[in-house]
Amino acid sequence: MTGYAVCADVGSTFTKVVVVELADGAVVGAAVRPTTVGSDVLHGLDAAVAEATAAVRGASGAPWYVCSSAGGGLRLAVVGYERLVTARAGEQVGLSAGARVVHVGAGPLDGAGLAQLRAAAPDVVLLVGGTDGGDGEVLLHNACRLAGARWRVPVVVAGNVDVRPAVVEVLTRRGVPVTVAENVLPRIGVLAPQSARAAIRDVFLRHVIGGKRLSRGGRFARLVRAATPDAVLTGVEVLADHLAGDLVVVDVGGATTDVYSVLTPDERAGGPARAAAGMLWRARTVEGDLGMRWSAPGVVRAAVAERMLSVDESRALETAAAARAGDPGFLASDSVEWAVDRRIAQLAATVALRRHARGAAVGDRGGRDLRDVRLIIGSGGVLRHAGPGEAATVLNAVLGDHGGGWVLPRAASPVVDDQYVLAAAGLLASEKPEAAVSLLRRHLVGAVPARD
């Protein structure tokens, strides 16, 4: 395998580009530029690619692999039959597809339910309900309500296959854009995410990216191959397959903190809700109230609720967090402000992982068993730009959190994805799987510190 690939992540704030040498997975060029959402995202993307490829002979003509979360990423609403079963299953699938789940509805849609759905302003609706051969009445009712409401947001139908033809016919007759997927919950306790995840990805690429008015013309929409969280989860899955072990990624962003985990299936895991709705062994949760800038005040509130802060520290952090939320472009310029950023990051990562482990984000009281996690990967600008010792302080605090009511990883090593390789590997995984594995082996597995 010869040549290069240009991998780009167009985020809401920054556009990150790496040039990967396909033969050995080495990152040979990199650049970070502000995302130019205010004008045309291609301005920032083109500038970042030009900078990253400038010193690499032969890279200027390399193929581009682009993912994006600009413009708020993918906003998904789930409409299901019963909240603790099919609606919860749909929410898990939506998160695994890289979406931000902005609304979850359950049961027959009525006027109030439609109003709440519209108010959430989703980019896509995931319509689920019923196991195959089970109840189909609610699924068909909800399709009729959407059709009668002149719904124009794309709908992915992933419910009971027995009523699927009638559901699709009702929606298409009224002009609702429809994509069909296999049932996310074909049988009680069996969660089947792949078909719906692929359908959501397809809708994101065909309908959502172009509709966000991020760029004039169709070039940007043609370049984008995935929503950024979907690309990252794919990279996490490749890494887990390569390591043959459990791992966790904590991505601390400006507005959200995302947690990804890949666990080895364990039949000991239980709980009534889990038994009914199934278990995603490769999962993602999104904490929309935990972030370094827009959501910094939410970090302080959550930490207070978790009893992680003294009164004096909470007051000081409230002031600092409010200032960061008021100026999302704020950059720490001295040791004092860097210390505040690290503390906010530490709290955001710890609370997010507590919630992920408990299953609180999806209403699962059973939680996720993280005891066998071998690797915890930190991501996000605050960790990438920190010194090695400073980033380790944040991750070690997460590993040393004994107050969350969840089982700690027993022998996990911390490492920071400081080259943006998880998203890049996810983008390369389909067409260049060997390069994706080499990239992860070189820049993440090889960066794991030796344990005593």
Coordinates of C-alpha atoms in Angstrom, one line a residue:
M1 CA 0.0 0.0 0.0
T2 CA 1.4 3.3 -1.0
G3 CA 0.4 7.0 -0.9
Y4 CA -1.4 9.2 1.5
A5 CA -4.9 10.0 2.8
V6 CA -6.1 13.4 4.0
C7 CA -8.4 12.9 7.0
A8 CA -10.4 15.9 8.2
D9 CA -12.8 16.5 11.1
V10 CA -14.9 19.7 10.6
G11 CA -16.0 20.5 14.1
S12 CA -18.3 23.3 15.3
T13 CA -15.3 25.3 16.4
F14 CA -12.2 23.9 14.8
T15 CA -11.3 21.9 11.7
K16 CA -8.6 19.3 12.3
V17 CA -6.7 17.7 9.4
V18 CA -4.1 14.9 9.5
V19 CA -2.2 13.4 6.5
V20 CA -1.7 9.7 7.0
E21 CA 0.9 7.7 5.2
L22 CA -1.0 4.6 4.2
A23 CA 1.9 2.2 4.2
D24 CA 2.7 2.4 7.9
G25 CA -0.1 4.6 9.5
A26 CA 2.2 7.5 10.3
V27 CA 0.8 11.0 10.6
V28 CA 3.1 13.0 8.4
G29 CA 1.2 16.3 8.3
A30 CA -1.3 18.1 10.5
A31 CA -3.2 21.4 10.9
V32 CA -5.9 22.9 12.9
R33 CA -7.9 25.9 11.7
P34 CA -11.0 27.6 13.0
T35 CA -14.1 26.3 11.3
T36 CA -15.5 29.0 9.1
V37 CA -19.2 28.4 9.8
G38 CA -20.0 32.1 9.5
S39 CA -19.0 32.2 5.8
D40 CA -18.4 28.8 4.2
V41 CA -16.9 25.8 6.0
L42 CA -14.9 25.0 2.9
H43 CA -12.7 28.1 3.5
G44 CA -11.4 26.7 6.8
L45 CA -11.3 23.1 5.5
D46 CA -9.3 24.1 2.3
A47 CA -6.9 26.2 4.4
A48 CA -6.3 23.4 6.9
V49 CA -5.7 20.8 4.1
A50 CA -3.3 23.2 2.3
E51 CA -1.3 23.7 5.5
A52 CA -1.3 20.0 6.4
T53 CA -0.1 18.9 3.0
A54 CA 2.3 21.7 2.3
A55 CA 5.5 19.9 3.4
V56 CA 4.5 16.4 2.3
R57 CA 5.5 15.6 -1.3
G58 CA 2.7 13.8 -3.1
A59 CA 0.0 14.5 -0.5
S60 CA -1.6 17.4 -2.3
G61 CA -3.4 15.0 -4.7
A62 CA -4.3 12.4 -2.0
P63 CA -8.0 11.5 -1.5
W64 CA -9.9 13.3 1.2
Y65 CA -11.9 11.5 4.0
V66 CA -14.0 14.0 5.8
C67 CA -16.4 13.9 8.8
S68 CA -18.3 16.8 10.3
S69 CA -20.2 17.9 13.4
A70 CA -20.4 21.5 12.3
G71 CA -23.7 23.3 12.6
G72 CA -24.6 21.2 15.7
G73 CA -24.0 17.8 14.1
L74 CA -26.9 15.4 13.6
R75 CA -30.0 16.0 15.7
L76 CA -32.1 12.9 16.1
A77 CA -35.6 12.4 17.6
V78 CA -36.8 8.9 18.6
V79 CA -40.5 8.0 18.6
G80 CA -41.2 4.5 20.0
Y81 CA -43.8 2.3 21.4
E82 CA -42.7 2.0 25.1
R83 CA -40.1 4.2 26.8
L84 CA -38.2 1.5 28.6
V85 CA -38.1 -0.9 25.7
T86 CA -38.3 0.2 22.0
A87 CA -37.8 3.9 22.6
R88 CA -34.8 3.2 24.8
A89 CA -33.4 0.8 22.1
G90 CA -33.9 3.5 19.5
E91 CA -32.1 6.0 21.6
Q92 CA -29.1 3.7 22.1
V93 CA -29.0 3.1 18.3
G94 CA -29.2 6.8 17.6
L95 CA -26.3 7.6 19.9
S96 CA -24.2 4.8 18.3
A97 CA -24.9 6.4 14.9
G98 CA -23.3 9.6 15.9
A99 CA -26.5 11.6 16.6
R100 CA -27.3 13.9 19.4
V101 CA -30.7 12.6 20.6
V102 CA -32.7 15.7 21.2
H103 CA -36.1 14.1 21.9
V104 CA -37.5 10.7 22.9
G105 CA -41.2 10.1 22.7
A106 CA -43.1 6.9 23.6
G107 CA -46.6 5.7 23.0
P108 CA -49.2 7.0 20.6
L109 CA -48.4 10.5 19.3
D110 CA -51.0 13.1 20.2
G111 CA -51.1 16.9 19.6
A112 CA -48.9 17.6 22.6
G113 CA -46.4 15.0 21.5
L114 CA -46.2 16.4 18.0
A115 CA -45.7 19.9 19.4
Q116 CA -42.8 18.6 21.5
L117 CA -41.3 16.8 18.5
R118 CA -41.4 19.9 16.4
A119 CA -40.0 22.0 19.2
A120 CA -37.0 19.7 19.4
A121 CA -36.1 20.6 15.7
P122 CA -34.6 17.2 14.8
D123 CA -32.8 16.6 11.6
V124 CA -34.0 13.0 11.5
V125 CA -36.7 11.0 13.2
L126 CA -36.1 7.4 14.1
L127 CA -39.5 5.7 14.1
V128 CA -39.5 2.4 16.1
G129 CA -41.9 0.2 17.8
G130 CA -42.9 -3.4 18.4
T131 CA -40.9 -6.6 18.0
D132 CA -41.2 -8.5 14.7
G133 CA -44.6 -10.2 14.8
G134 CA -45.7 -8.2 17.9
D135 CA -47.8 -5.1 18.3
G136 CA -47.8 -2.9 15.3
E137 CA -50.7 -0.6 16.1
V138 CA -48.7 2.2 17.8
L139 CA -46.1 2.2 15.1
L140 CA -48.7 2.6 12.4
H141 CA -50.6 5.2 14.4
N142 CA -47.5 7.3 14.8
A143 CA -46.8 7.1 11.1
C144 CA -50.3 8.3 10.4
R145 CA -49.9 11.2 12.8
L146 CA -46.7 12.3 11.2
A147 CA -48.2 12.0 7.7
G148 CA -51.3 14.0 8.7
A149 CA -49.1 16.7 10.2
R150 CA -47.4 17.3 6.9
W151 CA -44.0 16.2 8.4
R152 CA -41.1 17.0 6.1
V153 CA -38.1 16.0 8.2
P154 CA -36.6 12.6 7.0
V155 CA -37.8 9.6 8.9
V156 CA -36.0 6.3 9.4
V157 CA -38.4 3.5 9.9
A158 CA -36.9 0.7 12.0
G159 CA -39.8 -1.1 13.8
N160 CA -42.0 -4.2 13.5
V161 CA -41.4 -5.6 10.0
D162 CA -45.0 -6.9 9.8
V163 CA -46.5 -3.4 9.5
R164 CA -43.5 -1.8 7.8
P165 CA -45.0 -1.8 4.3
A166 CA -48.1 0.0 5.6
V167 CA -46.0 2.5 7.6
V168 CA -43.9 3.3 4.5
E169 CA -47.0 3.6 2.3
V170 CA -48.7 6.0 4.7
L171 CA -45.6 8.3 4.9
T172 CA -44.6 8.3 1.3
R173 CA -48.1 9.0 0.1
R174 CA -48.0 12.3 2.1
G175 CA -44.5 13.2 0.9
V176 CA -42.5 12.4 4.0
P177 CA -38.9 11.4 3.1
V178 CA -38.5 7.8 4.3
T179 CA -35.6 5.4 4.7
V180 CA -36.2 1.8 5.7
A181 CA -34.1 -0.2 8.1
E182 CA -34.4 -3.5 9.9
N183 CA -36.1 -3.5 13.3
V184 CA -33.8 -2.3 16.1
L185 CA -35.5 -4.7 18.5
P186 CA -36.6 -7.7 16.5
R187 CA -37.0 -9.8 19.6
I188 CA -37.2 -8.9 23.3
G189 CA -33.6 -8.6 24.6
V190 CA -32.1 -8.6 21.1
L191 CA -30.8 -5.2 20.0
A192 CA -29.8 -5.0 16.3
P193 CA -28.3 -1.6 15.6
Q194 CA -26.3 -2.0 12.4
S195 CA -29.1 -1.5 9.8
A196 CA -30.6 1.5 11.5
R197 CA -27.2 3.0 12.2
A198 CA -26.3 2.7 8.5
A199 CA -29.7 4.2 7.5
I200 CA -29.2 7.2 9.8
R201 CA -25.7 7.7 8.4
D202 CA -27.2 7.6 4.9
V203 CA -29.9 10.2 5.7
F204 CA -27.3 12.4 7.4
L205 CA -25.2 12.4 4.2
R206 CA -28.1 12.7 1.7
H207 CA -30.3 15.2 3.6
V208 CA -28.8 16.8 6.6
I209 CA -25.3 18.0 5.7
G210 CA -26.6 19.9 2.6
G211 CA -29.6 21.3 4.6
K212 CA -27.5 23.0 7.2
R213 CA -26.3 25.7 4.8
L214 CA -22.7 25.2 5.9
S215 CA -21.4 25.8 2.4
R216 CA -22.5 27.2 -1.0
G217 CA -22.8 24.5 -3.6
G218 CA -22.7 20.8 -3.2
R219 CA -18.9 20.1 -2.8
F220 CA -18.9 20.0 1.0
A221 CA -21.8 17.6 1.1
R222 CA -20.1 15.4 -1.4
L223 CA -16.9 15.3 0.7
V224 CA -18.4 14.4 4.0
R225 CA -18.5 10.6 4.7
A226 CA -19.9 10.5 8.2
A227 CA -20.9 12.5 11.3
T228 CA -17.9 12.9 13.5
P229 CA -19.1 10.9 16.4
D230 CA -20.0 8.0 14.1
A231 CA -16.5 8.1 12.7
V232 CA -15.0 8.2 16.2
L233 CA -17.1 5.2 17.3
T234 CA -15.9 3.3 14.2
G235 CA -12.3 4.1 15.1
V236 CA -13.0 3.0 18.7
E237 CA -14.4 -0.3 17.4
V238 CA -11.4 -0.9 15.2
L239 CA -9.1 -0.2 18.1
A240 CA -11.0 -2.6 20.4
D241 CA -10.9 -5.3 17.8
H242 CA -7.1 -4.8 17.4
L243 CA -6.6 -4.8 21.2
A244 CA -9.1 -7.6 21.8
G245 CA -10.0 -5.9 25.0
D246 CA -12.4 -3.4 26.7
L247 CA -11.8 0.3 26.3
V248 CA -13.3 3.7 27.1
V249 CA -12.9 7.1 25.3
V250 CA -13.8 10.3 27.1
D251 CA -14.1 13.3 24.6
V252 CA -14.4 16.6 26.5
G253 CA -15.6 19.2 24.1
G254 CA -16.7 22.8 24.3
A255 CA -20.5 22.0 24.4
T256 CA -20.7 18.3 25.2
T257 CA -18.7 15.5 26.7
D258 CA -19.0 12.2 24.9
V259 CA -18.1 8.8 26.3
Y260 CA -17.6 5.7 24.1
S261 CA -17.1 2.2 25.4
V262 CA -16.5 -1.1 23.8
L263 CA -17.1 -4.0 26.2
T264 CA -16.8 -7.8 25.9
P265 CA -20.3 -9.4 26.0
D266 CA -21.0 -10.7 29.4
E267 CA -24.1 -12.8 30.1
R268 CA -23.8 -11.9 33.8
A269 CA -25.0 -8.4 33.1
G270 CA -28.6 -8.1 34.1
G271 CA -31.5 -5.9 35.0
P272 CA -35.1 -5.9 33.8
A273 CA -34.8 -2.9 31.5
R274 CA -31.7 -4.2 29.9
A275 CA -33.2 -7.7 29.4
A276 CA -36.1 -6.2 27.5
A277 CA -34.3 -3.5 25.5
G278 CA -31.1 -5.3 24.8
M279 CA -27.5 -4.2 25.4
L280 CA -25.2 -2.4 23.1
W281 CA -21.7 -3.7 23.8
R282 CA -20.3 -0.9 21.6
A283 CA -22.0 2.3 22.8
R284 CA -21.8 6.1 23.1
T285 CA -23.5 8.5 25.5
V286 CA -23.6 12.3 25.1
E287 CA -23.8 14.7 28.0
G288 CA -25.1 17.9 26.6
D289 CA -24.7 19.8 29.9
L290 CA -21.0 19.1 30.3
G291 CA -18.5 21.1 28.3
M292 CA -15.5 23.4 28.5
R293 CA -17.2 26.5 27.2
W294 CA -20.9 26.7 26.3
S295 CA -21.8 24.1 28.9
A296 CA -19.2 24.9 31.6
P297 CA -21.8 26.1 34.1
G298 CA -23.5 22.7 33.7
V299 CA -20.3 21.0 34.8
V300 CA -20.2 22.9 38.0
R301 CA -23.9 22.2 38.7
A302 CA -23.4 18.5 38.0
A303 CA -20.3 18.3 40.2
V304 CA -22.2 20.0 43.1
A305 CA -25.0 17.5 42.6
E306 CA -22.5 14.7 42.7
R307 CA -20.9 16.1 45.9
M308 CA -17.6 16.5 44.2
L309 CA -17.0 20.2 45.2
S310 CA -16.7 22.1 48.4
V311 CA -18.8 25.3 48.8
D312 CA -15.8 27.5 48.3
E313 CA -14.5 25.8 45.2
S314 CA -18.0 25.6 43.6
R315 CA -18.4 29.4 44.0
A316 CA -15.0 30.1 42.4
L317 CA -15.7 27.7 39.6
E318 CA -19.2 29.1 39.0
T319 CA -17.6 32.5 38.2
A320 CA -15.0 31.0 35.9
A321 CA -17.5 28.8 34.2
A322 CA -19.9 31.6 33.5
A323 CA -17.1 33.7 31.9
R324 CA -16.3 30.7 29.6
A325 CA -19.9 30.2 28.6
G326 CA -20.2 34.0 27.9
D327 CA -17.1 33.8 25.7
P328 CA -16.8 30.4 24.0
G329 CA -13.7 31.5 22.1
F330 CA -11.8 32.1 25.4
L331 CA -8.3 30.7 25.4
A332 CA -6.4 30.1 28.7
S333 CA -3.3 32.3 28.6
D334 CA -1.6 31.7 32.0
S335 CA -1.1 28.9 34.5
V336 CA -4.1 30.0 36.6
E337 CA -6.6 29.8 33.8
W338 CA -5.0 26.5 32.6
A339 CA -5.5 25.1 36.0
V340 CA -9.2 26.1 35.9
D341 CA -9.6 24.5 32.5
R342 CA -8.0 21.3 33.8
R343 CA -10.3 21.2 36.8
I344 CA -13.4 21.7 34.7
A345 CA -12.2 19.0 32.3
Q346 CA -11.6 16.7 35.2
L347 CA -15.1 17.2 36.6
A348 CA -16.7 16.9 33.2
A349 CA -14.9 13.7 32.4
T350 CA -15.6 12.1 35.8
V351 CA -19.3 13.0 35.8
A352 CA -19.7 11.9 32.2
L353 CA -18.1 8.5 32.9
R354 CA -20.2 8.1 36.1
R355 CA -23.3 8.6 34.0
H356 CA -22.1 6.3 31.2
A357 CA -21.3 3.6 33.7
R358 CA -24.7 4.0 35.5
G359 CA -26.6 4.0 32.2
A360 CA -28.3 7.2 33.3
A361 CA -28.2 8.8 29.9
V362 CA -30.5 6.1 28.5
G363 CA -32.5 5.3 31.5
D364 CA -30.8 2.0 32.1
R365 CA -30.5 1.3 35.8
G366 CA -28.2 -1.7 35.1
G367 CA -25.3 0.5 33.9
R368 CA -22.2 -0.7 32.1
D369 CA -19.6 -2.9 33.8
L370 CA -16.2 -1.1 33.2
R371 CA -14.1 -3.3 35.5
D372 CA -12.2 -5.0 32.6
V373 CA -11.4 -1.8 30.7
R374 CA -7.8 -1.9 29.6
L375 CA -7.4 1.5 28.0
I376 CA -8.9 4.9 28.8
I377 CA -8.4 7.4 26.0
G378 CA -8.8 11.1 26.5
S379 CA -9.8 13.4 23.7
G380 CA -10.8 17.0 23.2
G381 CA -8.8 20.2 22.9
V382 CA -8.2 20.7 26.6
L383 CA -6.4 17.4 26.8
R384 CA -4.6 17.6 23.4
H385 CA -3.2 21.0 24.2
A386 CA -2.2 20.2 27.8
G387 CA 1.2 18.9 28.7
P388 CA 1.6 15.1 29.1
G389 CA 1.6 15.3 32.9
E390 CA -1.4 17.7 32.9
A391 CA -3.5 15.5 30.7
A392 CA -2.5 12.5 32.8
T393 CA -3.8 14.3 35.9
V394 CA -7.2 14.6 34.4
L395 CA -7.4 10.9 33.3
N396 CA -6.0 9.6 36.5
A397 CA -8.6 11.5 38.4
V398 CA -11.3 9.7 36.4
L399 CA -9.6 6.4 37.2
G400 CA -9.3 7.3 40.8
D401 CA -13.0 8.2 41.3
H402 CA -14.3 6.1 44.1
G403 CA -17.4 8.0 44.8
G404 CA -19.5 7.4 41.8
G405 CA -21.1 4.1 42.8
W406 CA -19.6 2.2 39.8
V407 CA -16.9 -0.4 39.5
L408 CA -13.6 1.2 38.5
P409 CA -11.4 -0.3 35.7
R410 CA -9.0 -2.6 37.5
A411 CA -5.9 -2.2 35.3
A412 CA -6.5 0.6 32.7
S413 CA -3.8 2.6 31.1
P414 CA -4.5 6.3 30.2
V415 CA -3.5 7.8 26.9
V416 CA -4.4 11.0 24.9
D417 CA -5.5 11.0 21.3
D418 CA -3.4 14.1 20.6
Q419 CA -3.3 13.5 16.8
Y420 CA -7.0 13.1 16.1
V421 CA -6.4 9.5 15.0
L422 CA -9.7 7.9 16.2
A423 CA -11.8 9.9 13.8
A424 CA -9.2 9.4 11.0
A425 CA -9.1 5.6 11.6
G426 CA -12.9 5.5 11.6
L427 CA -12.9 7.3 8.2
L428 CA -10.3 4.9 6.8
A429 CA -11.7 1.7 8.2
S430 CA -14.0 0.8 5.3
E431 CA -11.7 1.4 2.4
K432 CA -8.2 1.2 4.0
P433 CA -8.6 -1.1 7.0
E434 CA -4.9 -2.0 7.2
A435 CA -4.0 1.7 7.3
A436 CA -6.6 2.3 10.0
V437 CA -5.1 -0.4 12.2
S438 CA -1.6 0.8 11.6
L439 CA -2.5 4.3 12.4
L440 CA -4.1 3.3 15.8
R441 CA -1.2 0.9 16.6
R442 CA 1.4 3.6 16.0
H443 CA -0.3 6.6 17.6
L444 CA -2.4 5.1 20.4
V445 CA -1.4 1.6 21.3
G446 CA 2.2 2.5 21.0
A447 CA 1.7 5.5 23.1
V448 CA 0.3 3.5 26.1
P449 CA 2.8 4.0 29.0
A450 CA 4.3 0.8 30.5
R451 CA 2.7 -0.3 33.7
D452 CA 4.7 -1.2 36.8

